[in-house]
PDB file of C-alpha atoms in Angstrom:
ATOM      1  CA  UNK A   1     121.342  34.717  -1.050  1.00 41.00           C
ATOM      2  CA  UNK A   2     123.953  31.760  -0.345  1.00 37.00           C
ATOM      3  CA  UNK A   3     123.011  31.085   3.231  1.00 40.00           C
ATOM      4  CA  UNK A   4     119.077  30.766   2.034  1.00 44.00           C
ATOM      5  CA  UNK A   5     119.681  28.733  -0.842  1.00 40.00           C
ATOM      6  CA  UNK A   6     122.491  26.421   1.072  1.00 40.00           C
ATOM      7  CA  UNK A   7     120.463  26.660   4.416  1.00 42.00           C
ATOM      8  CA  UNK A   8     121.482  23.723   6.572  1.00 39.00           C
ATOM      9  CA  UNK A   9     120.879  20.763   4.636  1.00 44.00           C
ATOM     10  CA  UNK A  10     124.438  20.922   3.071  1.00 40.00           C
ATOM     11  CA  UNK A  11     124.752  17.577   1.906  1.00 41.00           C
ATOM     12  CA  UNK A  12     121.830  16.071  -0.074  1.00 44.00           C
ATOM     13  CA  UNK A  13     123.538  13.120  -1.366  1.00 46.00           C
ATOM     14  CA  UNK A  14     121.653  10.372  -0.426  1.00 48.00           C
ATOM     15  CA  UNK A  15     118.667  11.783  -1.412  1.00 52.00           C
ATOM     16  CA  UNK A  16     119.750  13.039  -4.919  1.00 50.00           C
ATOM     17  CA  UNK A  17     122.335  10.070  -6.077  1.00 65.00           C
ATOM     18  CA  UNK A  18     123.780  11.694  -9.383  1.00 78.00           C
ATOM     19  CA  UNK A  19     125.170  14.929 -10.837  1.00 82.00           C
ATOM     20  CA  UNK A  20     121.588  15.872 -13.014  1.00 81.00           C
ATOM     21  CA  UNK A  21     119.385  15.435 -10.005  1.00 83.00           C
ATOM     22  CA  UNK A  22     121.962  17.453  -7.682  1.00 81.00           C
ATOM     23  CA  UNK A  23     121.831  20.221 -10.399  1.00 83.00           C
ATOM     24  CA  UNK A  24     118.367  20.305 -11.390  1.00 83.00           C
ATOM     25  CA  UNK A  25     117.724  20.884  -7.942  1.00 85.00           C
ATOM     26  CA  UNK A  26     120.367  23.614  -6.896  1.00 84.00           C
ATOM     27  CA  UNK A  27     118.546  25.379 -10.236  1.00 85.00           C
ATOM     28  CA  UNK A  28     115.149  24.950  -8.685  1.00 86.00           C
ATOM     29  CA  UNK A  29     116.381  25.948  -5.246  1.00 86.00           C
ATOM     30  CA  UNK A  30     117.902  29.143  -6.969  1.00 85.00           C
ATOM     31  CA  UNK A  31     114.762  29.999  -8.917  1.00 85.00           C
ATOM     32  CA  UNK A  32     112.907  29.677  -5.423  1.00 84.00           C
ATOM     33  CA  UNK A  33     115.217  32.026  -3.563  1.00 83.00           C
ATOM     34  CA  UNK A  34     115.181  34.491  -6.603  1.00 78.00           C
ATOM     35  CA  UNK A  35     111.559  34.183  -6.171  1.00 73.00           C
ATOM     36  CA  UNK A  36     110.456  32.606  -9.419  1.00 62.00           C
ATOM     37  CA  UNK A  37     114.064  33.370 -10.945  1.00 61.00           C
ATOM     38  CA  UNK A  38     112.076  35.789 -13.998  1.00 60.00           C
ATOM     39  CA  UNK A  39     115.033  38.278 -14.214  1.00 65.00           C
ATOM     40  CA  UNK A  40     117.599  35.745 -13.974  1.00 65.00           C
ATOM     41  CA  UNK A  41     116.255  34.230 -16.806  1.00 66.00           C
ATOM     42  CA  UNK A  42     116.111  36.792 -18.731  1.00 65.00           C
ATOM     43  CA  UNK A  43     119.438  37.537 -18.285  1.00 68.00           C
ATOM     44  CA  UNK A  44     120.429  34.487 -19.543  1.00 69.00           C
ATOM     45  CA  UNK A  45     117.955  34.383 -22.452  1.00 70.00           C
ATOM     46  CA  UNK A  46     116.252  30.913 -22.135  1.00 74.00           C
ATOM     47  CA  UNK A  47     112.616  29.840 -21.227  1.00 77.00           C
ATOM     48  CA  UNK A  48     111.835  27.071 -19.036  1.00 79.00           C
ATOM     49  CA  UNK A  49     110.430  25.303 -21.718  1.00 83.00           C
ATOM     50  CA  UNK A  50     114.333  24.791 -23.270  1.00 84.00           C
ATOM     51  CA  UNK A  51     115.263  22.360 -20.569  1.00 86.00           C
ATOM     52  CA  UNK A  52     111.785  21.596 -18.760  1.00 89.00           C
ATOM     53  CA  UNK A  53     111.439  17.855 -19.440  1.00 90.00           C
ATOM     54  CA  UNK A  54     115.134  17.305 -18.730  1.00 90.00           C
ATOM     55  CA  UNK A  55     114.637  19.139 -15.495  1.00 89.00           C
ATOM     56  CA  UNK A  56     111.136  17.348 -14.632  1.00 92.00           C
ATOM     57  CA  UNK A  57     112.905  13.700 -15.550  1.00 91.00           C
ATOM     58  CA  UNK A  58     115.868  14.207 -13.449  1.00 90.00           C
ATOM     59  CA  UNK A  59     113.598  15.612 -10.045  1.00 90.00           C
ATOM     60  CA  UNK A  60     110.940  13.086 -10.550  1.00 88.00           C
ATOM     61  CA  UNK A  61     113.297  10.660  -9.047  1.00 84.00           C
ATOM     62  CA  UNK A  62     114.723  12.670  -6.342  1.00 85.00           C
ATOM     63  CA  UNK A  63     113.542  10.901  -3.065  1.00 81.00           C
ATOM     64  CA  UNK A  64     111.098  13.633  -0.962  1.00 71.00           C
ATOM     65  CA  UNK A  65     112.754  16.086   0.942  1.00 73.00           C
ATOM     66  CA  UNK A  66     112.352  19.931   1.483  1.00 74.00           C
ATOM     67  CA  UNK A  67     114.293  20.693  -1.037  1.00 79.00           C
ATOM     68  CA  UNK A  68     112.558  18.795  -3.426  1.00 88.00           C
ATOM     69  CA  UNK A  69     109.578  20.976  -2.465  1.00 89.00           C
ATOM     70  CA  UNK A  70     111.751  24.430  -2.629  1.00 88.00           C
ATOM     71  CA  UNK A  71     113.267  22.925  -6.096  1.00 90.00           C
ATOM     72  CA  UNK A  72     109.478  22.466  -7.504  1.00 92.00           C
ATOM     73  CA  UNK A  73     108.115  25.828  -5.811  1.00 91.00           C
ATOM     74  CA  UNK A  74     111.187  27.463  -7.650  1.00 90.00           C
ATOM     75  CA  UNK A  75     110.407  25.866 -11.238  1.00 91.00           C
ATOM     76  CA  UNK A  76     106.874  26.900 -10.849  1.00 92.00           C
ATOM     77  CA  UNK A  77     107.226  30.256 -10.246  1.00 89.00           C
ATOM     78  CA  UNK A  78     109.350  30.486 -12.872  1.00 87.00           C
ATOM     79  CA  UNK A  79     107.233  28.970 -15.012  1.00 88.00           C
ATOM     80  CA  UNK A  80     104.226  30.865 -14.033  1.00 88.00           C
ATOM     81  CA  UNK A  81     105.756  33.808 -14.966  1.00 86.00           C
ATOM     82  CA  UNK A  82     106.788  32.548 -18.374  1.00 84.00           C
ATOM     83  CA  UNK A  83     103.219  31.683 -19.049  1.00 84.00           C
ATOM     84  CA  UNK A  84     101.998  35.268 -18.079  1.00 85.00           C
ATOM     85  CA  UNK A  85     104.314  36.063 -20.628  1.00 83.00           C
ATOM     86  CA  UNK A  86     102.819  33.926 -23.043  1.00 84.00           C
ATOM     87  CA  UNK A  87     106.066  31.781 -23.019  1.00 79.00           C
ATOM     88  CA  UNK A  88     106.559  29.033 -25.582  1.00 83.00           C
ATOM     89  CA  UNK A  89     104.051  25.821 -25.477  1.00 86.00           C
ATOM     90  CA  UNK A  90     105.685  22.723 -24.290  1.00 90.00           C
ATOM     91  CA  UNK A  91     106.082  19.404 -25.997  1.00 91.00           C
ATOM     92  CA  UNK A  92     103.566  16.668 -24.324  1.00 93.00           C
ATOM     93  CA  UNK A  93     106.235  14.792 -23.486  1.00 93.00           C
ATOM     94  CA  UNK A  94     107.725  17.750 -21.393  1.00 93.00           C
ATOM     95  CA  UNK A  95     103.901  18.167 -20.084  1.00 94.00           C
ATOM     96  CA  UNK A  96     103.881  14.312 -19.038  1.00 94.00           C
ATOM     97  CA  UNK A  97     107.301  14.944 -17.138  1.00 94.00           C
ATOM     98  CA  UNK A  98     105.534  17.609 -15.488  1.00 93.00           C
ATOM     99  CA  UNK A  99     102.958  15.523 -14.248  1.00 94.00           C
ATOM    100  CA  UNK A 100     105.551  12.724 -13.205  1.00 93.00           C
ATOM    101  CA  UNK A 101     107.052  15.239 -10.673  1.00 92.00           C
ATOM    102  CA  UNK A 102     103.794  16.554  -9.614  1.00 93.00           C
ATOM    103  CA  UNK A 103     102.728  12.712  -8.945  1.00 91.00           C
ATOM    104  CA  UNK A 104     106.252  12.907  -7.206  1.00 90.00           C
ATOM    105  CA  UNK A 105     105.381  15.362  -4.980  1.00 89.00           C
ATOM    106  CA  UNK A 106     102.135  15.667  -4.708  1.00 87.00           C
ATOM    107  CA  UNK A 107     101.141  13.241  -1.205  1.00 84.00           C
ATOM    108  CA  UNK A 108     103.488  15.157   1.053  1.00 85.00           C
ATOM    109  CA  UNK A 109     103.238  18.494  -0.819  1.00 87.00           C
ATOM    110  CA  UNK A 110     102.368  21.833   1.041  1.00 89.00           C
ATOM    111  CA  UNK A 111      98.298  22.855  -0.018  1.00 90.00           C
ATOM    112  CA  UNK A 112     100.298  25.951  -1.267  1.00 91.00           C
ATOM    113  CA  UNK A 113     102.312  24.172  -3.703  1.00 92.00           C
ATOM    114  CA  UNK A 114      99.217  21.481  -4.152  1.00 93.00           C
ATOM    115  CA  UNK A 115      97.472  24.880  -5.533  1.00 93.00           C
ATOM    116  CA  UNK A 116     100.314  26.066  -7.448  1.00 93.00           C
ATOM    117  CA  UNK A 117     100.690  22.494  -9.795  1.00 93.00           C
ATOM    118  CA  UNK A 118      97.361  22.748  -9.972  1.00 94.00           C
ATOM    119  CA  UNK A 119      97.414  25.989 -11.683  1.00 93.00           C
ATOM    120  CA  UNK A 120     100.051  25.213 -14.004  1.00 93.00           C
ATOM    121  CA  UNK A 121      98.085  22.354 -15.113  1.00 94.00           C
ATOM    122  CA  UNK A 122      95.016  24.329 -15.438  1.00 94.00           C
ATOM    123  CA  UNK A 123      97.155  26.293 -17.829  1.00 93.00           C
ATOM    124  CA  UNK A 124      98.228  23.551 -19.833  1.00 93.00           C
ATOM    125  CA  UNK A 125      95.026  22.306 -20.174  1.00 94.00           C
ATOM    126  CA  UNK A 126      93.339  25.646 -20.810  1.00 93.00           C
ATOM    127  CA  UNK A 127      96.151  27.267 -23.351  1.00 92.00           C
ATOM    128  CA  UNK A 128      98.016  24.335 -24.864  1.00 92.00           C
ATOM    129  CA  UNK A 129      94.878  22.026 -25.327  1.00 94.00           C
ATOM    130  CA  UNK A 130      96.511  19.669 -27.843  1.00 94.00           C
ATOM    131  CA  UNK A 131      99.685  19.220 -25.649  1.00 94.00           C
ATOM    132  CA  UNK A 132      97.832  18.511 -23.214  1.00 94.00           C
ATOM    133  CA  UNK A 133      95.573  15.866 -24.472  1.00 95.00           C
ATOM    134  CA  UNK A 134      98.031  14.236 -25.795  1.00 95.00           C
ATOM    135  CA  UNK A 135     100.287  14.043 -22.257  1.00 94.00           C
ATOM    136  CA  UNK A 136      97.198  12.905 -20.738  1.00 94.00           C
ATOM    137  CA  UNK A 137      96.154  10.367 -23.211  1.00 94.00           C
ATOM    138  CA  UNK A 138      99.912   8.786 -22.940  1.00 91.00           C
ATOM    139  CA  UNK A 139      99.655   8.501 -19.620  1.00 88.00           C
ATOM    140  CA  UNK A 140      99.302   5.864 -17.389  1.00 89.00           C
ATOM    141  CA  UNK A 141      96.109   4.646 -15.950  1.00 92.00           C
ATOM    142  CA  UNK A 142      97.678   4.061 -12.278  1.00 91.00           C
ATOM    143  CA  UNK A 143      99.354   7.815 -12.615  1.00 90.00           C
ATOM    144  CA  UNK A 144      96.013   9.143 -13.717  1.00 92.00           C
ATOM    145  CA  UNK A 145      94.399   7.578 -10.640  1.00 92.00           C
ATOM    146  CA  UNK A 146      97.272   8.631  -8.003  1.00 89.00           C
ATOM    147  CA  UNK A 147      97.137  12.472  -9.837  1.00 90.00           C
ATOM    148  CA  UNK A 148      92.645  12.253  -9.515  1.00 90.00           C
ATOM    149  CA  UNK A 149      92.965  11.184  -5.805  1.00 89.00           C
ATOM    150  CA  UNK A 150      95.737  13.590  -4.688  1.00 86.00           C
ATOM    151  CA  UNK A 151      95.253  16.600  -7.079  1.00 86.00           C
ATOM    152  CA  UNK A 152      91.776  16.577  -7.959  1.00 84.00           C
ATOM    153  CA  UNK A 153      92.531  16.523 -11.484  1.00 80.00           C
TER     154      UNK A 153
END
């Protein structure tokens, strides 16, 4: 499990330039390798939803690399599965950080992780309708645009 999650980009420093960002994305990177990281979060008894805005405000920033993409893929899976689970709704604030990363990510993103945001937005605005309308009538009418143009939302 090292070697995958390690791989050969040892040293992300100047892409990641403080201790959350490095962090947030060795957790991502982890949940990606454990493939959606459901029984390791079990284990430790949280949901995403505990720490997902903190997370999504720390990667946002996080210039793009491939593990920036692996970090994402990782957080999605694991929150996928929490949702299947009927995990705890998110605040709209944590919803709006969401949508920061995917706006992060979104240009040079994979059409594999493209469809995966997309789903977890689906979900939000499908099964937490209030949270939802409320992220997305906070946010910005530039970020709106850039998220309608590159995700179709």
């Amino acid at each position: 499990m090292l070697r995958s999650l390690v791989g050969s980009e040892m040293c992300i420093r100047d892409r990641a330039t403080n201790l959350a960002e490095n962090l947030c994305l060795l957790l991502g990177r982890i949940l990606h390798v454990e493939g959606g990281g459901g029984s390791l979060m079990g284990r430790v008894g949280i949901s995403i939803a505990d720490f997902a805005q903190s997370w999504c405000n720390a990667v946002r920033n996080v210039k793009t690399m491939s593990w920036k993409d692996d970090a994402v893929r990782g957080f999605i899976a694991c929150l996928q599965q929490q949702q299947q689970q009927g995990g705890p709704a998110w605040p709209p604030a944590a919803i709006a950080s969401f949508l920061d990363v995917v706006g992060s990510v979104a240009t040079s993103a994979s059409s594999d992780l493209k469809q995966a945001m997309k789903g977890v937005i689906t979900h939000f605005q499908q099964q937490q309708q209030q949270g939802w309308n409320q992220a997305w009538g906070g946010y910005g009418q530039a970020q709106k645009k850039r998220l309608q143009i590159n995700m179709g939302i």
